[in-house]
Each structure stands twice: as C-alpha cells, then as structure tokens.
Short mmCIF file of C-alpha atoms in Angstrom, two decimals:
data_model
loop_
_atom_site.label_atom_id
_atom_site.label_comp_id
_atom_site.label_asym_id
_atom_site.label_seq_id
_atom_site.Cartn_x
_atom_site.Cartn_y
_atom_site.Cartn_z
CA UNK A 1 -1.78 -15.78 -38.01
CA UNK A 2 0.17 -18.36 -35.96
CA UNK A 3 3.29 -17.25 -34.49
CA UNK A 4 6.54 -18.74 -35.84
CA UNK A 5 8.97 -20.78 -33.68
CA UNK A 6 12.60 -21.84 -34.70
CA UNK A 7 13.81 -24.65 -32.43
CA UNK A 8 17.79 -24.78 -32.34
CA UNK A 9 19.15 -28.03 -30.86
CA UNK A 10 21.92 -30.33 -32.03
CA UNK A 11 20.21 -33.34 -30.67
CA UNK A 12 17.56 -34.68 -33.15
CA UNK A 13 15.62 -36.41 -30.21
CA UNK A 14 15.48 -32.95 -28.26
CA UNK A 15 14.30 -31.05 -31.56
CA UNK A 16 11.56 -33.46 -32.17
CA UNK A 17 10.13 -33.47 -28.61
CA UNK A 18 10.29 -29.45 -28.53
CA UNK A 19 8.64 -29.64 -32.05
CA UNK A 20 5.92 -31.85 -31.00
CA UNK A 21 4.78 -29.75 -27.87
CA UNK A 22 5.15 -26.67 -29.78
CA UNK A 23 3.40 -27.68 -33.05
CA UNK A 24 0.21 -27.80 -30.98
CA UNK A 25 0.09 -23.72 -30.97
CA UNK A 26 2.62 -22.47 -33.43
CA UNK A 27 4.38 -23.05 -36.66
CA UNK A 28 7.74 -24.95 -36.05
CA UNK A 29 11.08 -25.13 -38.00
CA UNK A 30 14.20 -26.65 -36.45
CA UNK A 31 17.84 -25.96 -36.85
CA UNK A 32 20.58 -28.30 -35.71
CA UNK A 33 23.31 -25.70 -35.07
CA UNK A 34 23.98 -21.92 -34.14
CA UNK A 35 25.08 -20.96 -37.90
CA UNK A 36 21.97 -22.96 -39.35
CA UNK A 37 19.71 -20.94 -37.04
CA UNK A 38 21.27 -17.80 -38.13
CA UNK A 39 20.64 -18.69 -41.84
CA UNK A 40 16.97 -19.79 -41.08
CA UNK A 41 16.21 -16.86 -39.10
CA UNK A 42 17.34 -14.34 -41.80
CA UNK A 43 15.17 -16.15 -44.45
CA UNK A 44 12.01 -17.43 -42.34
CA UNK A 45 12.03 -14.76 -39.68
CA UNK A 46 10.68 -16.49 -36.54
CA UNK A 47 8.80 -14.60 -33.49
CA UNK A 48 10.51 -16.63 -30.88
CA UNK A 49 13.70 -18.78 -31.09
CA UNK A 50 14.54 -21.56 -28.45
CA UNK A 51 18.13 -21.84 -28.28
CA UNK A 52 20.28 -24.81 -26.75
CA UNK A 53 23.59 -23.70 -25.54
CA UNK A 54 26.22 -26.27 -26.28
CA UNK A 55 26.33 -26.92 -29.89
CA UNK A 56 29.37 -27.92 -32.28
CA UNK A 57 30.37 -25.07 -34.62
CA UNK A 58 28.94 -22.30 -33.00
CA UNK A 59 27.46 -22.21 -29.44
CA UNK A 60 23.60 -20.82 -28.67
CA UNK A 61 24.92 -17.65 -26.72
CA UNK A 62 27.29 -16.62 -29.60
CA UNK A 63 24.28 -17.53 -32.20
CA UNK A 64 22.17 -15.47 -29.88
CA UNK A 65 24.16 -12.45 -29.97
CA UNK A 66 24.37 -12.48 -33.66
CA UNK A 67 20.92 -13.00 -33.88
CA UNK A 68 19.98 -9.92 -31.85
CA UNK A 69 22.62 -7.45 -33.67
CA UNK A 70 21.88 -8.85 -37.28
CA UNK A 71 18.47 -7.50 -37.15
CA UNK A 72 17.53 -3.79 -38.02
CA UNK A 73 13.93 -4.18 -37.06
CA UNK A 74 12.55 -6.16 -34.11
CA UNK A 75 14.68 -9.38 -33.81
CA UNK A 76 12.98 -12.49 -32.64
CA UNK A 77 12.75 -13.32 -28.67
CA UNK A 78 15.21 -15.65 -27.77
CA UNK A 79 14.60 -18.20 -25.10
CA UNK A 80 17.83 -19.91 -24.12
CA UNK A 81 17.16 -23.57 -23.01
CA UNK A 82 20.03 -24.61 -20.90
CA UNK A 83 20.94 -28.07 -18.92
CA UNK A 84 23.02 -25.91 -16.66
CA UNK A 85 20.82 -23.27 -14.85
CA UNK A 86 23.28 -21.63 -12.22
CA UNK A 87 23.17 -18.00 -11.57
CA UNK A 88 26.09 -17.61 -13.96
CA UNK A 89 24.30 -19.38 -16.80
CA UNK A 90 21.58 -17.21 -16.19
CA UNK A 91 23.61 -13.95 -16.33
CA UNK A 92 25.60 -15.12 -19.34
CA UNK A 93 22.52 -16.00 -21.42
CA UNK A 94 20.86 -12.49 -20.61
CA UNK A 95 24.44 -10.70 -21.41
CA UNK A 96 24.27 -12.44 -24.69
CA UNK A 97 20.57 -10.76 -25.43
CA UNK A 98 18.55 -13.51 -24.41
CA UNK A 99 15.00 -12.73 -23.30
CA UNK A 100 14.26 -15.60 -21.12
CA UNK A 101 15.98 -18.76 -19.77
CA UNK A 102 14.62 -22.29 -19.37
CA UNK A 103 16.23 -25.38 -17.67
CA UNK A 104 16.45 -28.59 -19.33
CA UNK A 105 14.23 -30.63 -18.88
CA UNK A 106 11.76 -28.23 -20.23
CA UNK A 107 8.32 -28.64 -18.78
CA UNK A 108 5.92 -28.89 -21.76
CA UNK A 109 3.25 -26.65 -20.20
CA UNK A 110 5.69 -24.11 -19.29
CA UNK A 111 7.65 -23.95 -22.50
CA UNK A 112 4.20 -23.23 -24.32
CA UNK A 113 3.00 -20.63 -21.82
CA UNK A 114 6.15 -18.50 -21.95
CA UNK A 115 6.47 -18.58 -25.59
CA UNK A 116 2.88 -17.62 -25.77
CA UNK A 117 3.47 -14.63 -23.49
CA UNK A 118 6.65 -13.60 -25.69
CA UNK A 119 4.40 -13.54 -28.57
CA UNK A 120 2.02 -11.38 -26.77
CA UNK A 121 4.64 -8.91 -25.73
CA UNK A 122 5.86 -8.69 -29.48
CA UNK A 123 2.34 -8.16 -30.39
CA UNK A 124 1.96 -5.18 -27.64
CA UNK A 125 5.27 -3.80 -28.71
CA UNK A 126 4.48 -3.88 -32.69
CA UNK A 127 1.17 -1.88 -31.82
CA UNK A 128 2.67 0.45 -29.63
CA UNK A 129 5.51 1.35 -32.32
CA UNK A 130 2.64 1.50 -34.78
CA UNK A 131 0.89 4.21 -32.71
CA UNK A 132 4.31 5.99 -32.09
CA UNK A 133 4.74 6.19 -35.66
CA UNK A 134 1.06 7.45 -36.38
CA UNK A 135 1.20 9.69 -33.71
CA UNK A 136 4.50 11.32 -35.16
CA UNK A 137 2.84 11.40 -38.47
CA UNK A 138 -0.18 13.28 -37.18
CA UNK A 139 2.07 15.63 -35.17
CA UNK A 140 4.09 16.62 -38.38
CA UNK A 141 0.60 17.33 -39.92
CA UNK A 142 -1.21 19.09 -37.27
CA UNK A 143 0.05 21.57 -34.67
CA UNK A 144 -0.25 21.42 -30.59
CA UNK A 145 -0.16 18.53 -28.38
CA UNK A 146 -3.03 16.71 -29.68
CA UNK A 147 -1.03 13.52 -30.28
CA UNK A 148 0.37 13.01 -27.17
CA UNK A 149 -2.70 11.33 -25.78
CA UNK A 150 -2.75 8.02 -28.00
CA UNK A 151 0.78 7.63 -27.30
CA UNK A 152 0.39 7.79 -23.65
CA UNK A 153 -2.36 5.46 -23.75
CA UNK A 154 -0.45 2.92 -25.74
CA UNK A 155 2.22 2.97 -23.13
CA UNK A 156 -0.18 2.25 -20.65
CA UNK A 157 -1.42 -0.90 -22.49
CA UNK A 158 2.00 -1.91 -23.21
CA UNK A 159 3.30 -1.52 -19.83
CA UNK A 160 0.45 -3.55 -18.12
CA UNK A 161 0.88 -6.18 -20.72
CA UNK A 162 4.56 -6.59 -19.77
CA UNK A 163 3.74 -6.41 -16.38
CA UNK A 164 1.29 -9.10 -16.74
CA UNK A 165 3.94 -11.22 -18.29
CA UNK A 166 5.70 -11.26 -14.93
CA UNK A 167 2.61 -11.47 -13.10
CA UNK A 168 1.39 -14.61 -14.77
CA UNK A 169 4.32 -16.34 -13.42
CA UNK A 170 3.83 -15.42 -9.73
CA UNK A 171 0.69 -15.32 -7.57
CA UNK A 172 0.25 -11.68 -7.80
CA UNK A 173 -2.93 -9.53 -8.90
CA UNK A 174 -3.59 -6.79 -10.81
CA UNK A 175 -4.91 -4.68 -8.02
CA UNK A 176 -1.17 -4.95 -6.54
CA UNK A 177 0.23 -3.01 -9.42
CA UNK A 178 -2.69 -0.43 -9.32
CA UNK A 179 -2.16 0.19 -5.74
CA UNK A 180 1.46 0.48 -5.98
CA UNK A 181 0.88 2.98 -8.87
CA UNK A 182 -1.46 5.04 -6.44
CA UNK A 183 0.84 5.00 -3.64
CA UNK A 184 3.91 6.42 -5.76
CA UNK A 185 2.08 8.86 -7.38
CA UNK A 186 0.79 10.27 -4.17
CA UNK A 187 4.10 10.01 -2.78
CA UNK A 188 5.34 12.39 -5.56
CA UNK A 189 2.65 14.71 -5.14
CA UNK A 190 3.86 15.33 -1.47
CA UNK A 191 7.44 15.28 -2.68
CA UNK A 192 6.42 18.31 -4.96
CA UNK A 193 5.09 20.27 -2.13
CA UNK A 194 8.15 19.55 -0.10
CA UNK A 195 10.95 19.75 -2.46
CA UNK A 196 13.17 22.97 -2.52
CA UNK A 197 12.00 25.20 -5.79
CA UNK A 198 15.19 24.80 -7.53
CA UNK A 199 14.61 20.86 -7.90
CA UNK A 200 10.94 20.26 -8.61
CA UNK A 201 9.50 17.27 -9.83
CA UNK A 202 8.36 17.67 -13.43
CA UNK A 203 4.72 16.51 -14.24
CA UNK A 204 6.16 14.41 -16.91
CA UNK A 205 8.28 12.85 -14.37
CA UNK A 206 5.43 12.14 -12.17
CA UNK A 207 3.62 10.66 -15.04
CA UNK A 208 6.41 8.54 -16.18
CA UNK A 209 6.92 6.87 -12.64
CA UNK A 210 3.27 6.39 -12.37
CA UNK A 211 3.07 4.69 -15.74
CA UNK A 212 6.18 2.44 -15.41
CA UNK A 213 6.07 1.48 -11.82
CA UNK A 214 4.10 -1.57 -12.54
CA UNK A 215 7.00 -3.02 -14.27
CA UNK A 216 9.37 -2.99 -11.57
CA UNK A 217 9.32 -6.57 -11.21
CA UNK A 218 9.01 -7.46 -14.91
CA UNK A 219 12.45 -9.19 -14.80
CA UNK A 220 10.67 -12.19 -12.81
CA UNK A 221 9.95 -13.46 -16.10
CA UNK A 222 13.55 -14.48 -16.46
CA UNK A 223 13.50 -16.19 -12.92
CA UNK A 224 12.82 -20.17 -12.82
CA UNK A 225 9.33 -20.82 -11.92
CA UNK A 226 10.57 -23.49 -9.23
CA UNK A 227 12.12 -20.34 -7.38
CA UNK A 228 9.34 -18.03 -8.03
CA UNK A 229 6.69 -20.33 -6.61
CA UNK A 230 8.59 -22.12 -3.80
CA UNK A 231 6.48 -21.55 -0.75
CA UNK A 232 9.28 -21.56 1.79
CA UNK A 233 12.42 -19.68 2.32
CA UNK A 234 15.02 -19.56 -0.57
CA UNK A 235 18.37 -21.07 -0.12
CA UNK A 236 21.20 -18.20 -0.43
CA UNK A 237 21.82 -19.75 -3.91
CA UNK A 238 18.10 -19.18 -5.07
CA UNK A 239 18.22 -15.89 -3.64
CA UNK A 240 21.03 -14.90 -5.69
CA UNK A 241 19.23 -15.79 -8.88
CA UNK A 242 16.21 -14.04 -7.40
CA UNK A 243 17.98 -11.05 -7.15
CA UNK A 244 18.76 -10.93 -10.91
CA UNK A 245 15.11 -10.08 -11.54
CA UNK A 246 16.44 -6.30 -11.20
CA UNK A 247 18.88 -6.57 -14.07
CA UNK A 248 16.75 -8.98 -16.07
CA UNK A 249 13.91 -6.45 -15.98
CA UNK A 250 16.10 -3.55 -16.93
CA UNK A 251 17.37 -5.61 -19.79
CA UNK A 252 13.99 -6.31 -21.02
CA UNK A 253 13.14 -2.72 -20.74
CA UNK A 254 15.88 -1.28 -22.57
CA UNK A 255 15.50 -3.69 -25.22
CA UNK A 256 11.93 -2.57 -25.67
CA UNK A 257 12.87 1.03 -25.61
CA UNK A 258 15.54 0.13 -28.39
CA UNK A 259 12.75 -0.74 -30.70
CA UNK A 260 9.82 1.28 -29.63
CA UNK A 261 11.30 4.83 -29.64
CA UNK A 262 8.80 6.18 -27.18
CA UNK A 263 10.70 8.73 -25.26
CA UNK A 264 11.46 8.89 -21.48
CA UNK A 265 9.06 6.69 -20.10
CA UNK A 266 10.99 3.52 -20.58
CA UNK A 267 14.01 5.15 -19.42
CA UNK A 268 12.19 5.72 -16.03
CA UNK A 269 10.73 2.09 -16.10
CA UNK A 270 14.43 0.90 -16.78
CA UNK A 271 15.88 2.82 -13.69
CA UNK A 272 12.95 1.46 -11.25
CA UNK A 273 13.44 -2.20 -12.48
CA UNK A 274 17.11 -2.05 -12.01
CA UNK A 275 17.43 -0.33 -8.74
CA UNK A 276 14.09 -0.62 -6.72
CA UNK A 277 15.95 -2.89 -4.48
CA UNK A 278 18.76 -0.71 -3.65
CA UNK A 279 19.15 0.75 -0.29
CA UNK A 280 20.11 4.27 1.01
CA UNK A 281 23.00 2.82 2.94
CA UNK A 282 24.36 1.30 -0.15
CA UNK A 283 23.86 -2.42 0.97
CA UNK A 284 21.17 -3.19 -1.59
CA UNK A 285 21.23 -4.88 -4.98
CA UNK A 286 22.01 -5.22 -7.76
CA UNK A 287 24.71 -2.65 -7.80
CA UNK A 288 24.85 -1.41 -4.09
CA UNK A 289 24.41 2.29 -5.06
CA UNK A 290 24.73 4.63 -2.10
CA UNK A 291 22.25 7.57 -1.25
CA UNK A 292 21.31 9.99 -4.10
CA UNK A 293 23.24 7.91 -6.64
CA UNK A 294 20.19 5.81 -6.54
CA UNK A 295 17.80 7.30 -9.46
CA UNK A 296 14.90 9.25 -7.76
CA UNK A 297 12.24 7.19 -9.30
CA UNK A 298 13.64 3.84 -7.53
CA UNK A 299 13.85 5.45 -4.34
CA UNK A 300 10.31 6.52 -4.43
CA UNK A 301 9.05 3.33 -5.68
CA UNK A 302 11.28 1.40 -3.06
CA UNK A 303 9.30 2.84 -0.24
CA UNK A 304 5.64 2.66 -2.21
CA UNK A 305 6.74 -1.07 -3.01
CA UNK A 306 7.77 -1.68 0.71
CA UNK A 307 4.48 -0.40 2.04
CA UNK A 308 2.26 -2.12 -0.51
CA UNK A 309 3.94 -5.51 0.15
CA UNK A 310 3.89 -5.26 3.87
CA UNK A 311 0.18 -4.18 3.98
CA UNK A 312 -0.64 -7.22 1.91
CA UNK A 313 -1.19 -10.88 2.96
CA UNK A 314 1.27 -13.42 1.84
CA UNK A 315 0.68 -17.30 1.88
CA UNK A 316 2.98 -17.33 4.92
CA UNK A 317 1.82 -14.22 6.79
CA UNK A 318 -1.21 -12.07 7.57
CA UNK A 319 -1.13 -8.61 6.21
CA UNK A 320 0.44 -5.66 8.47
CA UNK A 321 -1.60 -2.91 9.49
CA UNK A 322 -0.74 0.47 7.68
CA UNK A 323 0.28 1.59 11.21
CA UNK A 324 2.72 -1.04 11.64
CA UNK A 325 4.03 -0.75 7.88
CA UNK A 326 4.64 3.03 8.62
CA UNK A 327 6.53 2.24 11.75
CA UNK A 328 8.85 0.16 9.75
CA UNK A 329 9.34 2.52 7.22
CA UNK A 330 10.22 5.33 9.54
CA UNK A 331 12.55 3.26 11.54
CA UNK A 332 14.46 2.33 8.26
CA UNK A 333 14.67 5.90 7.04
CA UNK A 334 18.32 6.82 6.16
CA UNK A 335 19.08 2.90 6.26
CA UNK A 336 16.90 1.52 3.59
CA UNK A 337 15.20 4.39 2.35
CA UNK A 338 15.65 8.10 1.25
CA UNK A 339 14.64 9.91 4.57
CA UNK A 340 13.21 12.91 2.29
CA UNK A 341 10.79 10.37 0.89
CA UNK A 342 10.08 8.74 4.21
CA UNK A 343 9.35 12.31 5.41
CA UNK A 344 7.07 12.99 2.64
CA UNK A 345 5.47 9.42 3.49
CA UNK A 346 4.51 10.22 6.86
CA UNK A 347 3.00 13.64 5.99
CA UNK A 348 0.77 12.22 3.40
CA UNK A 349 0.24 8.59 5.47
CA UNK A 350 -3.31 9.45 6.14
CA UNK A 351 -4.05 9.29 2.31
CA UNK A 352 -2.04 6.41 1.67
CA UNK A 353 -4.49 4.66 4.32
CA UNK A 354 -7.13 5.84 2.43
CA UNK A 355 -5.93 4.49 -0.93
CA UNK A 356 -5.19 1.08 1.11
CA UNK A 357 -8.87 1.02 2.09
CA UNK A 358 -10.23 1.91 -1.45
CA UNK A 359 -9.20 -1.62 -2.79
CA UNK A 360 -11.01 -4.71 -2.11
CA UNK A 361 -8.95 -6.88 0.30
CA UNK A 362 -6.79 -9.13 -1.41
CA UNK A 363 -8.24 -12.69 -0.99
CA UNK A 364 -5.31 -15.28 -0.43
CA UNK A 365 -6.13 -17.50 -3.20
CA UNK A 366 -4.24 -20.85 -3.50
CA UNK A 367 -1.39 -21.16 -6.16
CA UNK A 368 -2.83 -21.12 -9.83
CA UNK A 369 -1.65 -22.93 -12.52
CA UNK A 370 -1.24 -20.73 -15.79
CA UNK A 371 -2.61 -22.63 -18.62
CA UNK A 372 -1.90 -20.80 -22.07
CA UNK A 373 -4.95 -20.32 -24.00
CA UNK A 374 -3.81 -22.08 -27.01
CA UNK A 375 -3.16 -25.41 -24.74
CA UNK A 376 -6.88 -25.18 -24.06
CA UNK A 377 -7.66 -24.96 -27.69
CA UNK A 378 -5.36 -27.84 -28.29
CA UNK A 379 -7.23 -30.00 -25.85
CA UNK A 380 -10.73 -29.31 -27.31
CA UNK B 1 12.02 -48.16 -15.87
CA UNK B 2 9.06 -46.22 -17.46
CA UNK B 3 9.46 -42.72 -18.57
CA UNK B 4 7.97 -40.17 -16.10
CA UNK B 5 5.77 -38.38 -18.96
CA UNK B 6 4.18 -41.32 -20.18
CA UNK B 7 1.09 -39.89 -18.39
CA UNK B 8 0.72 -37.00 -21.15
CA UNK B 9 -1.08 -39.09 -24.16
CA UNK B 10 0.07 -36.53 -26.66
CA UNK B 11 3.68 -37.00 -26.04
CA UNK B 12 3.37 -40.97 -25.91
CA UNK B 13 4.14 -41.18 -29.59
CA UNK B 14 7.27 -39.00 -29.20
CA UNK B 15 8.56 -41.14 -26.31
CA UNK B 16 8.11 -44.31 -28.25
CA UNK B 17 10.25 -42.82 -31.39
CA UNK B 18 12.66 -41.97 -28.74
CA UNK B 19 12.79 -45.62 -27.14
CA UNK B 20 12.81 -47.16 -30.48
CA UNK B 21 15.86 -45.14 -31.64
CA UNK B 22 17.75 -46.02 -28.15
CA UNK B 23 19.68 -49.17 -29.66
CA UNK B 24 20.90 -47.02 -32.42
CA UNK B 25 22.05 -44.36 -29.85
CA UNK B 26 23.87 -47.17 -27.58
CA UNK B 27 25.57 -48.43 -30.52
CA UNK B 28 26.98 -44.86 -31.59
CA UNK B 29 28.13 -44.27 -28.10
CA UNK B 30 29.74 -47.93 -27.92
CA UNK B 31 31.59 -47.49 -31.18
CA UNK B 32 33.05 -43.91 -29.89
CA UNK B 33 34.04 -45.76 -26.80
CA UNK B 34 35.80 -48.71 -28.31
CA UNK B 35 37.44 -46.52 -31.06
CA UNK B 36 38.57 -44.03 -28.37
CA UNK B 37 36.97 -40.95 -30.12
CA UNK B 38 36.74 -38.89 -27.10
CA UNK B 39 35.53 -35.89 -28.70
CA UNK B 40 32.57 -37.93 -29.95
CA UNK B 41 31.95 -39.51 -26.91
CA UNK B 42 31.66 -36.26 -25.13
CA UNK B 43 29.30 -35.01 -27.61
CA UNK B 44 27.02 -38.06 -27.68
CA UNK B 45 26.98 -37.91 -23.63
CA UNK B 46 26.20 -34.34 -23.92
CA UNK B 47 23.30 -34.92 -26.33
CA UNK B 48 22.03 -37.93 -24.25
CA UNK B 49 21.90 -36.18 -21.07
CA UNK B 50 19.79 -33.64 -22.41
CA UNK B 51 17.30 -35.83 -24.49
CA UNK B 52 17.05 -38.47 -21.69
CA UNK B 53 15.84 -35.80 -19.13
CA UNK B 54 13.64 -34.10 -21.80
CA UNK B 55 12.08 -37.57 -22.61
CA UNK B 56 11.60 -38.56 -18.68
CA UNK B 57 14.63 -40.80 -18.12
CA UNK B 58 16.12 -38.88 -15.32
CA UNK B 59 18.54 -41.73 -14.30
CA UNK B 60 20.09 -42.04 -17.58
CA UNK B 61 20.39 -38.42 -17.92
CA UNK B 62 22.27 -38.07 -14.57
CA UNK B 63 24.66 -41.08 -15.73
CA UNK B 64 25.26 -39.36 -19.12
CA UNK B 65 26.10 -36.35 -17.47
CA UNK B 66 28.70 -38.02 -15.32
CA UNK B 67 30.11 -39.82 -18.28
CA UNK B 68 30.37 -36.17 -20.35
CA UNK B 69 32.16 -34.76 -17.26
CA UNK B 70 34.78 -37.54 -17.10
CA UNK B 71 35.57 -37.33 -20.54
CA UNK B 72 35.67 -33.37 -20.60
CA UNK B 73 38.10 -33.41 -17.57
CA UNK B 74 40.40 -36.08 -19.03
CA UNK B 75 39.81 -38.84 -16.52
CA UNK B 76 41.40 -42.13 -16.96
CA UNK B 77 40.40 -44.66 -19.16
CA UNK B 78 38.86 -47.06 -16.38
CA UNK B 79 36.65 -44.39 -14.95
CA UNK B 80 35.38 -43.54 -18.35
CA UNK B 81 34.94 -46.97 -19.31
CA UNK B 82 32.93 -47.71 -15.89
CA UNK B 83 30.64 -44.93 -16.68
CA UNK B 84 29.93 -45.66 -20.19
CA UNK B 85 29.07 -49.30 -19.29
CA UNK B 86 26.46 -47.72 -16.91
CA UNK B 87 25.02 -45.43 -19.51
CA UNK B 88 25.08 -48.45 -22.07
CA UNK B 89 23.40 -50.62 -19.47
CA UNK B 90 20.73 -48.14 -18.76
CA UNK B 91 20.17 -47.45 -22.41
CA UNK B 92 19.79 -51.31 -23.15
CA UNK B 93 17.21 -51.60 -20.18
CA UNK B 94 15.14 -48.86 -21.64
CA UNK B 95 15.19 -50.15 -25.07
CA UNK B 96 14.30 -53.73 -23.60
CA UNK B 97 11.39 -52.42 -21.85
CA UNK B 98 10.17 -50.76 -24.91
CA UNK B 99 10.30 -53.80 -26.96
CA UNK B 100 8.37 -55.63 -24.10
CA UNK B 101 5.73 -53.07 -24.11
CA UNK B 102 5.38 -53.10 -27.90
CA UNK B 103 5.05 -56.88 -27.67
CA UNK B 104 2.46 -56.88 -24.89
CA UNK B 105 0.56 -54.11 -26.77
CA UNK B 106 0.34 -56.11 -30.07
CA UNK B 107 -0.84 -59.71 -28.26
#
C-alpha cells in the first residue's frame, strides 16, 4: 500500500508543486493551515507530513507540536519545510518534535528520497513494535529466556535500518558501521578485564553498545545535504549546523524509544548519538560534558569512532596507518579521550589492527546520488 | 527569464500553470499595495518568496523576500513602494514570457 503524505502550506502554488512531485510515488492530500492539518491528520492518518512554518492562524511548528502530542499511537513523521534554514530554525523545528528539515526551495529528488526513507523507518519501527509485542506474549505463555532472541534480532535490523537512513545521505558504507561495532566491542572486552571488580561492564551493556553504535551518526538525517556533501572545509556557521547531528540523533532515537518499548538498547543508543563528540576535558559538543559525566558508552564509541575514521580514506586525504592513529589517540588521552579507555585501547591494539585488516579496504568511490526506488519506478 | 527547473519535463506542466496564474498574483499584490493593506502585502510577499523559489525563479523570490522584510520591519512608504514595483516588474516579465512561449508553441 502506498504511504500517505499530507502537504501543509498556505500557498496554493507551493502545495500544487509539492503535490505534483509527491504524487509520483505516494497518496497525497493537502491542507492550507496548521489548524486544517490537525483536523485532516486526525481523520486521514498520514504517514508523513510536510509542514510549512509561517502560516496564518496556526504556524507550522505549533501544529507539529500538537500533532506529535495528540497521537496515542505512532504519530506521522513531520518534515518541516522552511525558507529560513539557519541553525536556530533547525533547532526550533526539532524542538517542536519535527523529524526532519528541508530548506525551500525544495529539491524534488531530495524530497522524494527523504520521504521514502521516513516511510521505511516507520515500517521498520512498526515491525519492531510488533515483534516486541509478540515476544512479550510468548514470554507470558512460556518460561525462560527463549523469547529474548527475536527481540535482539529485530533491534539489530531496526538499528541498521535507522543507520542506513543517515548513511544514504553521506558517502559512507556499511563496512564502516560494522568495523565501528567490532572496534567498540573489542574495546569493551578489554575494559571488562581491566576495570575494577566493583564496576564491571555487564554483558547486557556490551551487547547494547555493540548493537546501537551504528546509530551514532543517525542525526545526520537532519543536516542539509549541501553541508553533508560539501567537499571543502565547512564555514563556522555550517559547522554549527553540523554539530546539531548529535542532538537530532538523540531526538530521533528517543522518539523511536517512546513508541517501540524495547528496553535499554535505545537508551544507550541515545547516549551515544548525543555525546560521542564530547571530550574528556569538557571542550566537546553539544553539552561540554566533563570527564566521567560523559556516559561510558559515548566515551567508548568516541575512541572507536576516531580510530575507525583516521584509518579510513577520505576524499581529501589518505587513510592513516593504524600505528599513526594509535599515536594520535594516545597523545589525546586525558584531553579528548578517557585515559582508562585509551589504556585498554593500547592493550588490545594488535587485535584492533587485525579487525582493521579483516575488512576489505574501502574503495574511494566518487559521490553517488541517491535515487529512491519509486523514482525509478515512476520513470519506467 | 526562463525557469531554472524547465529541464524536468514532468514539472513543466506545473510551471506553466504557475506562470498562467502570475497576472492574478501580481494583481492581488497591486491591490494590497494601493489599498495600503500591509498585513496582506506581507502575506502575499511571503508566499511569493516561497513559491517563486520553488518554481525556479530565484530573482523574483529574492525581491519578494526583500519586500516581505521591509513591510514586516515597518519601512517607509517609498521603500516599500520601490520594492513592490520591482517585484511587480519581475512578475509581469515572467508572465509575458509565458504568453510569448505559448504563442510560439501554438504557431
């Protein structure tokens, strides 16, 4: 069944344009004000809403807030479409509960692909909730932990689906996520051996971090493609917007957690997404947390992520050797990274190199334009 | 001033429709200007800013944005009048081009 999209804009010309683009792949309805969008959403229950900001009567952000709070089940994904796209505008949009942000004028291909991604995430989310419900039911009738497996499996699927959503917007590949997971897991095994017995890492924690670290950059879905794909250095303003991917990511995951009810896994994922760019000395972002106030999961992923990034090639530089990356990480112990984790990293460095070798070297491919499947269908 | 998005055949029909409505849009703006209805003028300029950008007329979008800002900031009548005349000039230019294009297409 085709997904349902509600277009909200007070300008009939803009509505018609968006409607013309979206009716290629979706079932579309229009609303001309915030008030009308609420009424229509209640009756028609769209999957995704594109929301203009400045409208008479009720503005788009207020409508978004009400839309998100009025639903007892999964509310529609809301994409705020705004002419002004400063970092404050982005922040306000996400604060009002929006899931994504697009600047006007909207690129038709980007609009189609983003909506398609949100529809996929909702499908994954619905499946995840269904599996969790099934699992709860089966646990109620049987004994033991036999039911835990399907939930874990569905969480893995959901995590990778969500991560793919971020990934398609950047020239990153799935091996990158798998490597990151393996580095983080190896680090935690080492930590388990070296940490004092009064604060051991539980098996559950290790599993949660491994499962959720592919989501660390999920918030990049909320960052304009023009910034993500920019080949050169970002301006200070662009970097400020880029930094928001941490808060956006945590928001997306928290939102998912509210409707998925699948336990600790998403709480850890949220910690990692929000705080993996914090620094031990308190100069990181978004919150400038200091030392052990940064959640452990985020401190672990910070080291694994930097090791992964440095040893991978980028369009503007060659890959560093693992040895050089190790030197960088050790030099920044107590500055950027938790010294305890860096110590564990050094202890298991040889295995990290093995993991690095295990994966095929990432070929430096040219930028690819993401073409959503239904756009191809529409063209044939 | 052709639209930036005319290369996309599917969207051409939408652009044509938008252009066909341009005289009506300009007329509404002119009415708000002469009637001194600043709230309406600001609303129309805001919409024009969004739609013109969307349909591939960045210059019109920019000047509509200037007009919107002047009205919102309570600029003096002359400044607003000047900005509005620029916007109306661009609207008329775009609409004329559309008529010419239709004429050429039918002949």
